[in-house]
Short mmCIF file of C-alpha atoms and ligand atoms in Angstrom, two decimals:
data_model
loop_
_atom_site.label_atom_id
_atom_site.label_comp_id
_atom_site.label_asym_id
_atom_site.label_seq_id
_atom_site.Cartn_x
_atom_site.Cartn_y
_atom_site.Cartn_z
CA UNK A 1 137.13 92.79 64.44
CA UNK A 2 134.82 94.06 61.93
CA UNK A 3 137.31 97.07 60.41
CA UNK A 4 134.57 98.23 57.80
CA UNK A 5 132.75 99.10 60.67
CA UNK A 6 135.17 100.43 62.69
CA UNK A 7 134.84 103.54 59.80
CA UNK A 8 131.43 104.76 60.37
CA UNK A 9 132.73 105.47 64.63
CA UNK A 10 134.39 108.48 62.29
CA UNK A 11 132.12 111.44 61.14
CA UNK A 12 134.98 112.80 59.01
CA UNK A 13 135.13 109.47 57.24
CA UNK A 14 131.50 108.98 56.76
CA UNK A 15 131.07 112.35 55.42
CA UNK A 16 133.36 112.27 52.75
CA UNK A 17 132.79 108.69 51.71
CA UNK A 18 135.39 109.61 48.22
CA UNK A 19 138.33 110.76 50.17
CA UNK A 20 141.05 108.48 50.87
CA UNK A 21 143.12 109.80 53.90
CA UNK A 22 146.65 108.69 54.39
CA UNK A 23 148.17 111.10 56.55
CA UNK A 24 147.39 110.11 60.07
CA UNK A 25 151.10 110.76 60.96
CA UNK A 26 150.49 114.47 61.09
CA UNK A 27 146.75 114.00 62.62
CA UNK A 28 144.89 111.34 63.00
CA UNK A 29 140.91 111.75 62.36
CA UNK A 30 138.80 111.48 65.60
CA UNK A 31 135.75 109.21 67.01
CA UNK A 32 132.19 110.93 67.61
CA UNK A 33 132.63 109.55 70.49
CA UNK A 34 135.58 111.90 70.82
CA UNK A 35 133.88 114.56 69.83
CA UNK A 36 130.74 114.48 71.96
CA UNK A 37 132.61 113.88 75.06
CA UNK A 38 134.56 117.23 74.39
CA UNK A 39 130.90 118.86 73.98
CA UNK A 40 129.46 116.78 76.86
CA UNK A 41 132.45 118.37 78.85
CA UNK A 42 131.51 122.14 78.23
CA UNK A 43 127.74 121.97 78.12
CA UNK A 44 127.78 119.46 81.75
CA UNK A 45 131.16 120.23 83.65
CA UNK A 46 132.83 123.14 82.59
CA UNK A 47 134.75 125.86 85.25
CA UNK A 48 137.47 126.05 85.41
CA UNK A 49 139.23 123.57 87.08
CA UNK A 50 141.47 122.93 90.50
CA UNK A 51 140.36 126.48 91.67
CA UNK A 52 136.28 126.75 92.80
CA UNK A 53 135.08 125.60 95.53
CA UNK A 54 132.19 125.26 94.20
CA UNK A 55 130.54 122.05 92.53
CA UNK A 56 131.15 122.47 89.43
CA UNK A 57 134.35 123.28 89.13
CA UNK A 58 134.76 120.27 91.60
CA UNK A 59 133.64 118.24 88.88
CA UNK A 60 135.59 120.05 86.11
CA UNK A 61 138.57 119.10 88.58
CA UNK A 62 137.26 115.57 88.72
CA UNK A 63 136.95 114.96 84.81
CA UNK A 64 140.43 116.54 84.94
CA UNK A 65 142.27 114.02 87.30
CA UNK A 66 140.29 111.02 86.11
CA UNK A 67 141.38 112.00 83.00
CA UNK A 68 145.11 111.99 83.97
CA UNK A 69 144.48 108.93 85.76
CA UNK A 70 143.35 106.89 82.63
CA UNK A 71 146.32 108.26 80.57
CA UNK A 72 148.22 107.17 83.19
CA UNK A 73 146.97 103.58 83.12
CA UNK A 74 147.29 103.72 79.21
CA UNK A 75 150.87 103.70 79.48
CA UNK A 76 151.52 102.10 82.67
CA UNK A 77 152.35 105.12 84.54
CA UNK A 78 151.28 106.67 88.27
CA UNK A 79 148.51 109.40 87.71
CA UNK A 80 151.05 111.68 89.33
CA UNK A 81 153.70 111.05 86.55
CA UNK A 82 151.39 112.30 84.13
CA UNK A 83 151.61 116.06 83.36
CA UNK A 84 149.11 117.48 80.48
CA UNK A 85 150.82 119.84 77.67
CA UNK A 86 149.68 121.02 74.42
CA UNK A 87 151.75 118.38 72.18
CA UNK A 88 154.54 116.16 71.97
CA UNK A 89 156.60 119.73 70.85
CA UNK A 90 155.99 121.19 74.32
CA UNK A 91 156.43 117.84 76.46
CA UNK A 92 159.89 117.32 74.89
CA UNK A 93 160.58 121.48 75.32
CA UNK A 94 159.79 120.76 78.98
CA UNK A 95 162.22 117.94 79.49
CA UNK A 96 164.90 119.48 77.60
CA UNK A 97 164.15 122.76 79.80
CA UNK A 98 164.04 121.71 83.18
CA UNK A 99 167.12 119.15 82.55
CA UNK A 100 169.41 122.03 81.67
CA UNK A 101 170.55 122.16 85.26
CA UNK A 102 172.00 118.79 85.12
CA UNK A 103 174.07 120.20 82.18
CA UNK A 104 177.18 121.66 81.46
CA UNK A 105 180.68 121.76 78.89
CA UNK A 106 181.84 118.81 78.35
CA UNK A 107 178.83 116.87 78.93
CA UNK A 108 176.81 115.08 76.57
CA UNK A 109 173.38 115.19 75.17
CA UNK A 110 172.84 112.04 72.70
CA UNK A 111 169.88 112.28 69.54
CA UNK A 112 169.71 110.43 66.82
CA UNK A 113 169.47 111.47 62.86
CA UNK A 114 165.75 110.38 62.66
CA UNK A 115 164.74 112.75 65.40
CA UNK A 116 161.49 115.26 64.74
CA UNK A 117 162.29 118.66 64.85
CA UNK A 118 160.78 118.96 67.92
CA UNK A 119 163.34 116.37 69.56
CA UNK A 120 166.13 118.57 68.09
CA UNK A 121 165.86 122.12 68.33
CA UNK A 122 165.30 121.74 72.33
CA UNK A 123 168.10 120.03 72.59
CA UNK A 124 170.15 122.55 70.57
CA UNK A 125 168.90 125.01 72.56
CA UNK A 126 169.75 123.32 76.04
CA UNK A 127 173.67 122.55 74.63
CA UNK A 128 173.86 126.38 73.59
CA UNK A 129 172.72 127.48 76.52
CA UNK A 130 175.30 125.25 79.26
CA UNK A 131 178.22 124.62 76.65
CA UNK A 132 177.01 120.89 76.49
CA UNK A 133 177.25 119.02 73.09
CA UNK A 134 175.06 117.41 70.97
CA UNK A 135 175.94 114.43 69.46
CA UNK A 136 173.99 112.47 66.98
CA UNK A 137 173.89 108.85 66.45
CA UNK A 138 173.25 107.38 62.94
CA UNK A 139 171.01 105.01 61.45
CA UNK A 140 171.89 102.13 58.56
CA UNK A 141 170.65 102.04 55.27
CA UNK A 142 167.61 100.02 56.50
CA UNK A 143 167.24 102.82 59.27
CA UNK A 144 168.12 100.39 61.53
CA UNK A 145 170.68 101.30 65.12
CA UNK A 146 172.38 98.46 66.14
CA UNK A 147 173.09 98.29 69.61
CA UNK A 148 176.94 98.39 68.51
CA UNK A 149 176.68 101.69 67.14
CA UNK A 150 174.55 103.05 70.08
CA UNK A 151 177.06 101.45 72.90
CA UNK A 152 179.94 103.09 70.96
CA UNK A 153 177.71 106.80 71.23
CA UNK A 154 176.79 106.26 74.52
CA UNK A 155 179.97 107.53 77.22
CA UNK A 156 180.10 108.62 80.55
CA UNK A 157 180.12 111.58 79.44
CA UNK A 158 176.61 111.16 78.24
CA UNK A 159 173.88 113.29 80.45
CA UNK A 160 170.77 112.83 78.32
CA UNK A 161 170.02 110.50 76.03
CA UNK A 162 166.72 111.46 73.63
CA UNK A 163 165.43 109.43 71.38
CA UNK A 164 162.25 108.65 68.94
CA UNK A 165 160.58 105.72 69.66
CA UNK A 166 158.96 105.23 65.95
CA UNK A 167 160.35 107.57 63.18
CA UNK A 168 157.98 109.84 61.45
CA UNK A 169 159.29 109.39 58.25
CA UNK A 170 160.74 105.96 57.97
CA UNK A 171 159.04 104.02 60.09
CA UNK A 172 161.34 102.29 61.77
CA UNK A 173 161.08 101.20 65.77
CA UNK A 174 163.86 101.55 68.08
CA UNK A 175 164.54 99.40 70.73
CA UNK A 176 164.44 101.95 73.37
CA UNK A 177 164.03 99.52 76.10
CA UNK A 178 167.49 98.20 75.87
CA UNK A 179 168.66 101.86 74.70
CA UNK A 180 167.34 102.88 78.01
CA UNK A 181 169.44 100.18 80.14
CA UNK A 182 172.57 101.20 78.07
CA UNK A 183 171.81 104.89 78.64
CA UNK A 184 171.58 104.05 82.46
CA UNK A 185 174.38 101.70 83.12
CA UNK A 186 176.58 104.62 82.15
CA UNK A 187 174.03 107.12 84.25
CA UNK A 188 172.52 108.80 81.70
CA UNK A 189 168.62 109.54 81.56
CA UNK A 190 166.78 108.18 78.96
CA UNK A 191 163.85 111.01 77.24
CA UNK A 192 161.78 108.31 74.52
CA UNK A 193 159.42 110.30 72.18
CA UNK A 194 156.33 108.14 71.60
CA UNK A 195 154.65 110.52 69.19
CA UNK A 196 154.56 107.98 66.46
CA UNK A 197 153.97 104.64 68.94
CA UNK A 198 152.09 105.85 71.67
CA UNK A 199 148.87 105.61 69.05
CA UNK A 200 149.79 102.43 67.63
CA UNK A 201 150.84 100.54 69.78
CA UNK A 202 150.89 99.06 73.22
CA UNK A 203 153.43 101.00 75.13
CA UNK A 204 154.35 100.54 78.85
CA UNK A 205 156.73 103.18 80.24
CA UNK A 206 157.52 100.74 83.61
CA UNK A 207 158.90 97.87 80.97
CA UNK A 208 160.56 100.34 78.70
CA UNK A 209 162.26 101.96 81.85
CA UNK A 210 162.32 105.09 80.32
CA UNK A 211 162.57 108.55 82.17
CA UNK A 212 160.72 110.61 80.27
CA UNK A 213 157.89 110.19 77.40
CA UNK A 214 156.26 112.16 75.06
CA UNK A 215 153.20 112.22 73.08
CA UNK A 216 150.46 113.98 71.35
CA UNK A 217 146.25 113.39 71.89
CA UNK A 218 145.58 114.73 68.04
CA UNK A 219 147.58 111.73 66.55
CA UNK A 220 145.54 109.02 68.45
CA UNK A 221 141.44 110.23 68.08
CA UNK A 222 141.59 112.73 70.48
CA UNK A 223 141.06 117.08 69.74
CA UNK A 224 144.21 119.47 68.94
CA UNK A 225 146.23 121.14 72.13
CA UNK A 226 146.31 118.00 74.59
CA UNK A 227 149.51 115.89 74.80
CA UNK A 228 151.14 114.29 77.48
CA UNK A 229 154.20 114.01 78.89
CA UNK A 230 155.48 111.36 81.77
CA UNK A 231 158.38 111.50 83.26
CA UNK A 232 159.34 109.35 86.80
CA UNK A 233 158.00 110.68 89.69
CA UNK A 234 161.30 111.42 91.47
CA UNK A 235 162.77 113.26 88.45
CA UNK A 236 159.91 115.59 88.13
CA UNK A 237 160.06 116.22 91.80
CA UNK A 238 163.98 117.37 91.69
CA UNK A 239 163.00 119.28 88.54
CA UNK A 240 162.52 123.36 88.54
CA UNK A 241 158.94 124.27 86.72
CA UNK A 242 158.52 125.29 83.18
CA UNK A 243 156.67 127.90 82.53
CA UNK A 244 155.47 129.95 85.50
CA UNK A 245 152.35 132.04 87.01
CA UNK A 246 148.91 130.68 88.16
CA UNK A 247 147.78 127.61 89.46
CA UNK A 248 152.01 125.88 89.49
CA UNK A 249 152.48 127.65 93.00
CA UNK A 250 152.28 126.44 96.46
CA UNK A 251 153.10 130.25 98.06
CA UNK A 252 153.83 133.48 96.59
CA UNK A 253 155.46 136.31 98.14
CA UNK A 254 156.64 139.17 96.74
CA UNK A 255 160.31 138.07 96.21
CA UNK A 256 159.79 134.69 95.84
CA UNK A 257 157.20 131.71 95.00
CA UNK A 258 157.20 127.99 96.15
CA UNK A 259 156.10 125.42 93.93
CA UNK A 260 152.90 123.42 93.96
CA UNK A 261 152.78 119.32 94.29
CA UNK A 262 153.97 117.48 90.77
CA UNK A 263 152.72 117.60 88.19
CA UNK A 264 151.14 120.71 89.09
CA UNK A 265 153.73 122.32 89.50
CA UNK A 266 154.30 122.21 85.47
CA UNK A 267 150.65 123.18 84.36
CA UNK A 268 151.15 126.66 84.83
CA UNK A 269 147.54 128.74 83.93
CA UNK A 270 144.25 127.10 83.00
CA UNK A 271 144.65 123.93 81.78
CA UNK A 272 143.07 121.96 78.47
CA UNK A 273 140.21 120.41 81.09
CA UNK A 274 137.91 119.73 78.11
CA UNK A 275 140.57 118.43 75.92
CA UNK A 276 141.96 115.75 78.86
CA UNK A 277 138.52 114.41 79.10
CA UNK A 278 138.30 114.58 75.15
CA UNK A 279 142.04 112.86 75.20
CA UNK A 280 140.45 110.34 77.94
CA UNK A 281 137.06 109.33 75.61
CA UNK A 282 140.28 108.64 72.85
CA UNK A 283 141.63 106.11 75.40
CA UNK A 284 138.97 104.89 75.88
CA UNK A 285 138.07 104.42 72.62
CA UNK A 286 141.12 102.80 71.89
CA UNK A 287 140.81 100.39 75.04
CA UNK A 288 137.37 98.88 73.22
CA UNK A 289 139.25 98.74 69.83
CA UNK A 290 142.15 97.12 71.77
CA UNK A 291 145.64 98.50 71.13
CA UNK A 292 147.39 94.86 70.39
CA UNK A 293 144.21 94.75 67.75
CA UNK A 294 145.09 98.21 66.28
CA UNK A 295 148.84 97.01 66.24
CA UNK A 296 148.11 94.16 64.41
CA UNK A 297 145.74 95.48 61.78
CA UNK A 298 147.90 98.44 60.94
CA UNK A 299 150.95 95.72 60.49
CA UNK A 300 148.58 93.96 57.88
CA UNK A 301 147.84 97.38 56.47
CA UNK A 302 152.09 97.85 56.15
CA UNK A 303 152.63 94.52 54.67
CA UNK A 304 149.93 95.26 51.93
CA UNK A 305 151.34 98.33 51.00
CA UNK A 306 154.74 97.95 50.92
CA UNK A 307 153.52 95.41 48.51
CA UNK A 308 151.27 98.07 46.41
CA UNK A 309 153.62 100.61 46.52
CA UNK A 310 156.33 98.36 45.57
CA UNK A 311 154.66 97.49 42.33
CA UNK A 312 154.46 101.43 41.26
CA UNK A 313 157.03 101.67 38.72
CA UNK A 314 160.12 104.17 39.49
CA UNK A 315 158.61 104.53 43.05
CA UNK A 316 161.65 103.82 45.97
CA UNK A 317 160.62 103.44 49.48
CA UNK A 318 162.42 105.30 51.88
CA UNK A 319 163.93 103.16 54.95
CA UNK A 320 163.32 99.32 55.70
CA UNK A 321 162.51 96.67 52.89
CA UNK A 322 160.76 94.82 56.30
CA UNK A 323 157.57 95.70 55.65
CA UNK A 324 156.71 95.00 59.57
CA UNK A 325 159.36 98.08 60.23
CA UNK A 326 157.56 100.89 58.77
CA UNK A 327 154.25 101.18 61.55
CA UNK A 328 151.95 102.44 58.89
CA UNK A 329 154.51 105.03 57.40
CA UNK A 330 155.53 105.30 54.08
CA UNK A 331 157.96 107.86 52.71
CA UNK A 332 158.73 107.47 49.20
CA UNK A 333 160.39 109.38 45.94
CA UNK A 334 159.05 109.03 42.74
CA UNK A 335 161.95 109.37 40.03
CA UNK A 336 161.54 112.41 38.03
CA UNK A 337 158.71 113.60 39.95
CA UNK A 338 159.00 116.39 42.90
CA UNK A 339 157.03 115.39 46.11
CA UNK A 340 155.23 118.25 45.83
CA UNK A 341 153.69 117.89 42.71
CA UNK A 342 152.97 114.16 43.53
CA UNK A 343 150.90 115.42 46.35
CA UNK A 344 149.24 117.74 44.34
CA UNK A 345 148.36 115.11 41.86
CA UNK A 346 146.95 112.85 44.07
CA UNK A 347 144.91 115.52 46.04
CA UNK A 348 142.94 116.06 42.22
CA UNK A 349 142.57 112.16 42.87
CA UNK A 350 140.91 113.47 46.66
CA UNK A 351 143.88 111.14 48.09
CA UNK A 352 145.26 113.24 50.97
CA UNK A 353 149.44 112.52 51.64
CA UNK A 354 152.03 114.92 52.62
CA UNK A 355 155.03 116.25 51.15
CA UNK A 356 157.90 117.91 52.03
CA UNK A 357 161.07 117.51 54.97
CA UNK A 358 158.50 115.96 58.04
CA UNK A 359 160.18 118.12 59.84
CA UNK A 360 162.90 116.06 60.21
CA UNK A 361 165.55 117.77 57.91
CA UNK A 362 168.65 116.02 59.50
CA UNK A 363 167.42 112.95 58.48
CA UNK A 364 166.43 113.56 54.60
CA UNK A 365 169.89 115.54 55.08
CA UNK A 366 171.57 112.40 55.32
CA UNK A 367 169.55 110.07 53.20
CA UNK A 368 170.10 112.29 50.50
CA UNK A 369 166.88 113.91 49.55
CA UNK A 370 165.47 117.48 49.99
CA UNK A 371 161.85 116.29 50.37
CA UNK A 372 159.76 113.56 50.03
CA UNK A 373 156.02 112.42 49.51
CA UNK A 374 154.73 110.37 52.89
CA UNK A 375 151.50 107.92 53.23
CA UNK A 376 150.76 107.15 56.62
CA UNK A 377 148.20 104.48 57.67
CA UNK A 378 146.00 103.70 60.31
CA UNK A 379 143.70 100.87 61.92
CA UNK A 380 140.63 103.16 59.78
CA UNK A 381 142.37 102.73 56.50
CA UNK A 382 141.65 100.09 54.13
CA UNK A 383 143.11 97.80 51.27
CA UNK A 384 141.01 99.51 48.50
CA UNK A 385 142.46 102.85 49.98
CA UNK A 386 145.89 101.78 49.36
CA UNK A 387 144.90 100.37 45.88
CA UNK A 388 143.69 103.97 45.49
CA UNK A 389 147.07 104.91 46.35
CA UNK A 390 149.23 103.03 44.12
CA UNK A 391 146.82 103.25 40.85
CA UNK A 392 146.73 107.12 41.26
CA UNK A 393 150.54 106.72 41.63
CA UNK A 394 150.96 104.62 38.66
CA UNK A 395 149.71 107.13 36.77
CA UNK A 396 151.41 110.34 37.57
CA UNK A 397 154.73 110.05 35.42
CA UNK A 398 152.12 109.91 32.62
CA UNK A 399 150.47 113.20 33.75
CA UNK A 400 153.84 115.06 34.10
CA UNK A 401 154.42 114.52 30.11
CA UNK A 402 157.00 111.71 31.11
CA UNK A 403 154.87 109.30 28.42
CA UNK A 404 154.49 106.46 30.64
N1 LIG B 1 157.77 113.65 67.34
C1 LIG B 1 157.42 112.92 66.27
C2 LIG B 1 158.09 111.60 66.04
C3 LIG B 1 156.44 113.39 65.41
O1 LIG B 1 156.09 112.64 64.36
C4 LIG B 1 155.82 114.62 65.67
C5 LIG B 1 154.81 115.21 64.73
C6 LIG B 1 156.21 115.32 66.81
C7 LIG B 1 157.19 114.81 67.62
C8 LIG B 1 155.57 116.61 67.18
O2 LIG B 1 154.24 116.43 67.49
P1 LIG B 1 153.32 117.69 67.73
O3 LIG B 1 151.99 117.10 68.06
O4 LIG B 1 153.92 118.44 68.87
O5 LIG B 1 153.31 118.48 66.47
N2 LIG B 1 154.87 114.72 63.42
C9 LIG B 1 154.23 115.23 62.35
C10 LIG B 1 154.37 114.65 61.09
O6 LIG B 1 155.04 113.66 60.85
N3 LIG B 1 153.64 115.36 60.22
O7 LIG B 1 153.07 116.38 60.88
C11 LIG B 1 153.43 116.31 62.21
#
């Protein structure tokens, strides 16, 4: 795989040769061919969709359902398990939702301390609202959870169990296929978010067994306001819509409503027709790259720079020292130096990182920090990038006054 060329398939990349991007965590840069399928989309196909009877919006309905039907295949799912939301945020705000029925006191919902925001606050929401309790399980100082510690979390008590698949801010991959078998031997169901795998790695929801997963189209190539969520068929079937109004509805009357086939039945409105198909080109995309190829390169990328980083003096690495357990994500602190500012500094440098809590405040909570500077990598980064990275680094102690 020639990964010099895979650069130029991004315009963002080729048009600004001198910045060095490492923050595909929070978005990912996208394909042209990405790009022009969204525009072939609204200057070919576009009506709007699963109403007309006409021929276009026929096809708009067409480039819809194919669409579904290739995320589907992406992660091993039916096309009818798939149901399109904006993001990751509003997948997991579905699930935790519509599976509020299932809960009241003295039941369980189980997160972890690495969770997003976005797999927290739902589930704070759902326990407030039914008397349920959240409980939290807790990671090792490598952010590792043994299957010890997860057994001992895990009661029949337990409800829901929702966990991230790849952390956002240390790295780290849980084993959420046997976390999924625990969570069901004690009946549980098992809600995976695959925000931070889905685009990195090959994923397959029927080997996994999980119930329910999340993800996002912006952090794998494809536009802003497409995401996915799957979730078995029979669950979705038993569970009440989301949001209401047009297009969810099998009947309405004026007291009451009957609900259209899943996973129609949670698309309330007009859907993101453009954005599937745009979401679909990503696949697509990634199917010629090859996801086990993309996996691969991005664990070379990881090895190199936990190595480069590693060398920056008074730098620490948040999370594993396995180099093959951070997925392209880097958090670090710099001693002296406030996130912030480091991002700032390297941003004069044209080196683009984030700062701050990830959204994940539980987690820095309990390591210990308030914030922290984050380089994320992907297949389109290189080794002279990262060099970039740790030289620019090396020399920001200096620029704060600190003398060396
Ligand atoms: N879950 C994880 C693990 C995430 O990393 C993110 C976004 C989300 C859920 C939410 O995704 P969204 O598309 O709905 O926003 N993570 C980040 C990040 O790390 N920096 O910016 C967004």
């Amino acid at each position: 795989m020639d990964w010099n060329k895979i650069r130029s398939d991004f315009p963002l990349i080729a048009n600004n040769p001198d910045l060095v991007y490492l923050d595909s965590a929070a978005t990912s840069q996208r394909p042209a061919s990405v790009l022009e399928a969204e525009k072939v989309f609204y200057e070919n196909y576009n009506a709007n969709p699963l109403r007309g009877l006409y021929d276009l919006s026929q096809k708009a309905t067409e480039c819809y359902e194919d669409a579904r039907a290739n995320v589907a295949k992406f992660i091993g799912a039916k096309p009818e398990e798939i149901v399109f939301t904006r993001n990751a945020s509003e997948s997991l705000n579905l699930v935790a939702f519509c599976l509020s029925s299932l809960l009241s006191a003295g039941d369980e919902v189980v997160i972890t301390v690495m969770e997003h925001h976005s797999n927290i606050i739902p589930w704070q929401q759902a326990c407030k609202h039914t008397g349920a309790t959240l409980k939290f399980i807790e990671c090792d100082d490598e952010g590792l959870i043994s299957e010890d510690v997860f057994r001992s979390a895990v009661t029949d008590k337990t409800k829901i169990v929702s966990m991230v698949h790849v952390s956002n801010v240390l790295g780290v991959k849980n084993d959420v296929k046997l976390f999924a078998k625990i969570a069901h031997e004690v009946g549980a169901l098992f809600v995976c978010d695959g925000a931070q795998s889905v685009p990195h790695m090959a994923v397959d929801v029927k080997d996994l067994d999980v119930d329910f997963l999340s993800f996002s189209g912006h952090k794998m190539g494809a536009p802003m306001g497409i995401g996915a969520l799957y979730g078995k068929y029979e669950l979705l079937n038993k569970m009440p819509p989301f949001l209401t109004g047009g297009e969810m509805i099998e009947f309405v009357t004026r007291e009451d409503a009957t609900w259209a086939e899943v996973p129609h039945k949670f698309e309330a409105g007009t859907v993101n027709a453009g954005g599937a198909y745009a979401l679909s080109a990503a696949i697509d995309y990634y199917n010629k790259v090859g996801i086990d190829n993309i996996a691969a390169r991005e664990d070379e990328l990881s090895v190199y720079a936990y190595k480069a980083l590693s060398d920056v003096p008074y730098l620490h690495i948040i999370g594993s020292t396995d180099p093959l357990q951070h997925h392209g994500i880097f958090a670090f602190t710099l001693e002296g130096v406030h996130p912030h500012d480091i991002a700032e500094i390297l941003n004069a440098d044209n080196i683009c990182i984030r700062a701050g809590h990830h959204c994940a405040q539980p987690l820095l909570q309990f390591i210990g920090v308030n914030s922290a500077a984050r380089a994320s990598i992907m297949f389109y980064n290189t080794e002279e990038e990262i060099d970039k990275l740790a030289d620019s680094l090396k020399t920001i102690r200096r620029r704060m006054g600190y003398g060396e």
